[in-house]
PDB file of C-alpha atoms in Angstrom:
ATOM      1  CA  UNK A   1     124.774 -84.379 -15.870  1.00  0.00           C
ATOM      2  CA  UNK A   2     124.200 -80.704 -16.295  1.00  0.00           C
ATOM      3  CA  UNK A   3     121.328 -78.806 -14.765  1.00  0.00           C
ATOM      4  CA  UNK A   4     120.054 -75.669 -16.384  1.00  0.00           C
ATOM      5  CA  UNK A   5     118.121 -73.280 -14.241  1.00  0.00           C
ATOM      6  CA  UNK A   6     116.086 -70.511 -15.743  1.00  0.00           C
ATOM      7  CA  UNK A   7     114.538 -67.612 -13.910  1.00  0.00           C
ATOM      8  CA  UNK A   8     110.790 -67.760 -13.327  1.00  0.00           C
ATOM      9  CA  UNK A   9     110.171 -64.771 -15.592  1.00  0.00           C
ATOM     10  CA  UNK A  10     111.487 -66.671 -18.581  1.00  0.00           C
ATOM     11  CA  UNK A  11     109.427 -69.759 -17.817  1.00  0.00           C
ATOM     12  CA  UNK A  12     106.221 -67.790 -17.309  1.00  0.00           C
ATOM     13  CA  UNK A  13     106.716 -65.729 -20.454  1.00  0.00           C
ATOM     14  CA  UNK A  14     106.839 -68.888 -22.586  1.00  0.00           C
ATOM     15  CA  UNK A  15     103.701 -70.474 -21.162  1.00  0.00           C
ATOM     16  CA  UNK A  16     100.556 -69.898 -23.204  1.00  0.00           C
ATOM     17  CA  UNK A  17      98.063 -67.715 -21.404  1.00  0.00           C
ATOM     18  CA  UNK A  18      94.549 -69.043 -21.576  1.00  0.00           C
ATOM     19  CA  UNK A  19      91.761 -68.071 -19.302  1.00  0.00           C
ATOM     20  CA  UNK A  20      88.797 -70.253 -18.732  1.00  0.00           C
ATOM     21  CA  UNK A  21      85.487 -68.636 -19.575  1.00  0.00           C
ATOM     22  CA  UNK A  22      83.726 -67.555 -16.425  1.00  0.00           C
ATOM     23  CA  UNK A  23      80.569 -69.421 -15.549  1.00  0.00           C
ATOM     24  CA  UNK A  24      77.491 -67.290 -14.970  1.00  0.00           C
ATOM     25  CA  UNK A  25      76.308 -66.815 -11.390  1.00  0.00           C
ATOM     26  CA  UNK A  26      74.373 -69.764  -9.973  1.00  0.00           C
ATOM     27  CA  UNK A  27      71.018 -68.000  -9.993  1.00  0.00           C
ATOM     28  CA  UNK A  28      71.125 -67.355 -13.737  1.00  0.00           C
ATOM     29  CA  UNK A  29      72.161 -70.885 -14.731  1.00  0.00           C
ATOM     30  CA  UNK A  30      69.535 -73.074 -16.294  1.00  0.00           C
ATOM     31  CA  UNK A  31      69.028 -76.504 -14.714  1.00  0.00           C
ATOM     32  CA  UNK A  32      70.596 -79.524 -16.355  1.00  0.00           C
ATOM     33  CA  UNK A  33      68.484 -81.791 -18.535  1.00  0.00           C
ATOM     34  CA  UNK A  34      66.894 -84.351 -16.172  1.00  0.00           C
ATOM     35  CA  UNK A  35      65.937 -81.707 -13.642  1.00  0.00           C
ATOM     36  CA  UNK A  36      62.993 -79.386 -13.910  1.00  0.00           C
ATOM     37  CA  UNK A  37      63.236 -75.695 -13.292  1.00  0.00           C
ATOM     38  CA  UNK A  38      62.326 -74.705  -9.731  1.00  0.00           C
ATOM     39  CA  UNK A  39      58.726 -73.680  -9.214  1.00  0.00           C
ATOM     40  CA  UNK A  40      57.870 -70.049  -8.745  1.00  0.00           C
ATOM     41  CA  UNK A  41      57.704 -69.153  -5.053  1.00  0.00           C
ATOM     42  CA  UNK A  42      54.264 -68.638  -3.558  1.00  0.00           C
ATOM     43  CA  UNK A  43      53.736 -65.041  -2.459  1.00  0.00           C
ATOM     44  CA  UNK A  44      53.618 -64.613   1.306  1.00  0.00           C
ATOM     45  CA  UNK A  45      50.376 -62.649   1.249  1.00  0.00           C
ATOM     46  CA  UNK A  46      48.527 -65.303  -0.804  1.00  0.00           C
ATOM     47  CA  UNK A  47      45.159 -66.523   0.462  1.00  0.00           C
ATOM     48  CA  UNK A  48      45.004 -70.221   1.402  1.00  0.00           C
ATOM     49  CA  UNK A  49      43.198 -72.344  -1.140  1.00  0.00           C
ATOM     50  CA  UNK A  50      39.927 -74.114  -0.402  1.00  0.00           C
ATOM     51  CA  UNK A  51      41.772 -77.438  -0.216  1.00  0.00           C
ATOM     52  CA  UNK A  52      44.129 -76.043   2.441  1.00  0.00           C
ATOM     53  CA  UNK A  53      41.223 -74.737   4.504  1.00  0.00           C
ATOM     54  CA  UNK A  54      39.372 -78.039   4.209  1.00  0.00           C
ATOM     55  CA  UNK A  55      42.474 -80.050   5.161  1.00  0.00           C
ATOM     56  CA  UNK A  56      43.089 -77.810   8.189  1.00  0.00           C
ATOM     57  CA  UNK A  57      39.466 -78.200   9.330  1.00  0.00           C
ATOM     58  CA  UNK A  58      39.615 -81.980   8.862  1.00  0.00           C
ATOM     59  CA  UNK A  59      42.796 -82.190  10.945  1.00  0.00           C
ATOM     60  CA  UNK A  60      41.214 -80.057  13.681  1.00  0.00           C
ATOM     61  CA  UNK A  61      38.207 -82.382  13.796  1.00  0.00           C
ATOM     62  CA  UNK A  62      40.406 -85.486  13.925  1.00  0.00           C
ATOM     63  CA  UNK A  63      42.426 -84.037  16.809  1.00  0.00           C
ATOM     64  CA  UNK A  64      39.213 -83.186  18.654  1.00  0.00           C
ATOM     65  CA  UNK A  65      37.996 -86.778  18.155  1.00  0.00           C
ATOM     66  CA  UNK A  66      41.221 -88.115  19.673  1.00  0.00           C
ATOM     67  CA  UNK A  67      40.871 -85.748  22.650  1.00  0.00           C
ATOM     68  CA  UNK A  68      37.285 -86.917  23.222  1.00  0.00           C
ATOM     69  CA  UNK A  69      38.238 -90.610  23.068  1.00  0.00           C
ATOM     70  CA  UNK A  70      41.119 -90.106  25.496  1.00  0.00           C
ATOM     71  CA  UNK A  71      38.954 -88.151  27.930  1.00  0.00           C
ATOM     72  CA  UNK A  72      36.198 -90.785  27.874  1.00  0.00           C
ATOM     73  CA  UNK A  73      38.815 -93.503  28.188  1.00  0.00           C
ATOM     74  CA  UNK A  74      40.104 -91.860  31.360  1.00  0.00           C
ATOM     75  CA  UNK A  75      36.702 -90.835  32.741  1.00  0.00           C
ATOM     76  CA  UNK A  76      34.959 -94.219  32.616  1.00  0.00           C
ATOM     77  CA  UNK A  77      37.574 -96.171  34.647  1.00  0.00           C
ATOM     78  CA  UNK A  78      37.816 -93.216  37.036  1.00  0.00           C
ATOM     79  CA  UNK A  79      34.080 -93.256  37.675  1.00  0.00           C
ATOM     80  CA  UNK A  80      34.154 -97.034  38.106  1.00  0.00           C
ATOM     81  CA  UNK A  81      36.972 -96.692  40.648  1.00  0.00           C
ATOM     82  CA  UNK A  82      35.068 -93.999  42.548  1.00  0.00           C
ATOM     83  CA  UNK A  83      31.949 -96.172  42.499  1.00  0.00           C
ATOM     84  CA  UNK A  84      33.872 -99.159  43.831  1.00  0.00           C
ATOM     85  CA  UNK A  85      35.470 -96.992  46.515  1.00  0.00           C
ATOM     86  CA  UNK A  86      32.029 -95.707  47.563  1.00  0.00           C
ATOM     87  CA  UNK A  87      30.677 -99.268  47.818  1.00  0.00           C
ATOM     88  CA  UNK A  88      28.386 -99.369  44.785  1.00  0.00           C
TER      89      UNK A  88
END
């Protein structure tokens, strides 16, 4: 069995040179078919919409209702305990 060794320069010179086409940067690629393009970002200085203001006000009112219920729930047994301690 005979082994032939060739220098690397000879082997590389015979190989076909093909470069893959470069892909565009990620930001300029268009999304693939089943995916929609990303929505345009909302500007930072944009005014909140009426729905956002109404939702915020509704949440504030709901939180205030919970605070009132918890305070009454603590106050009534406390007053009953004080009344029992005073002998009423």
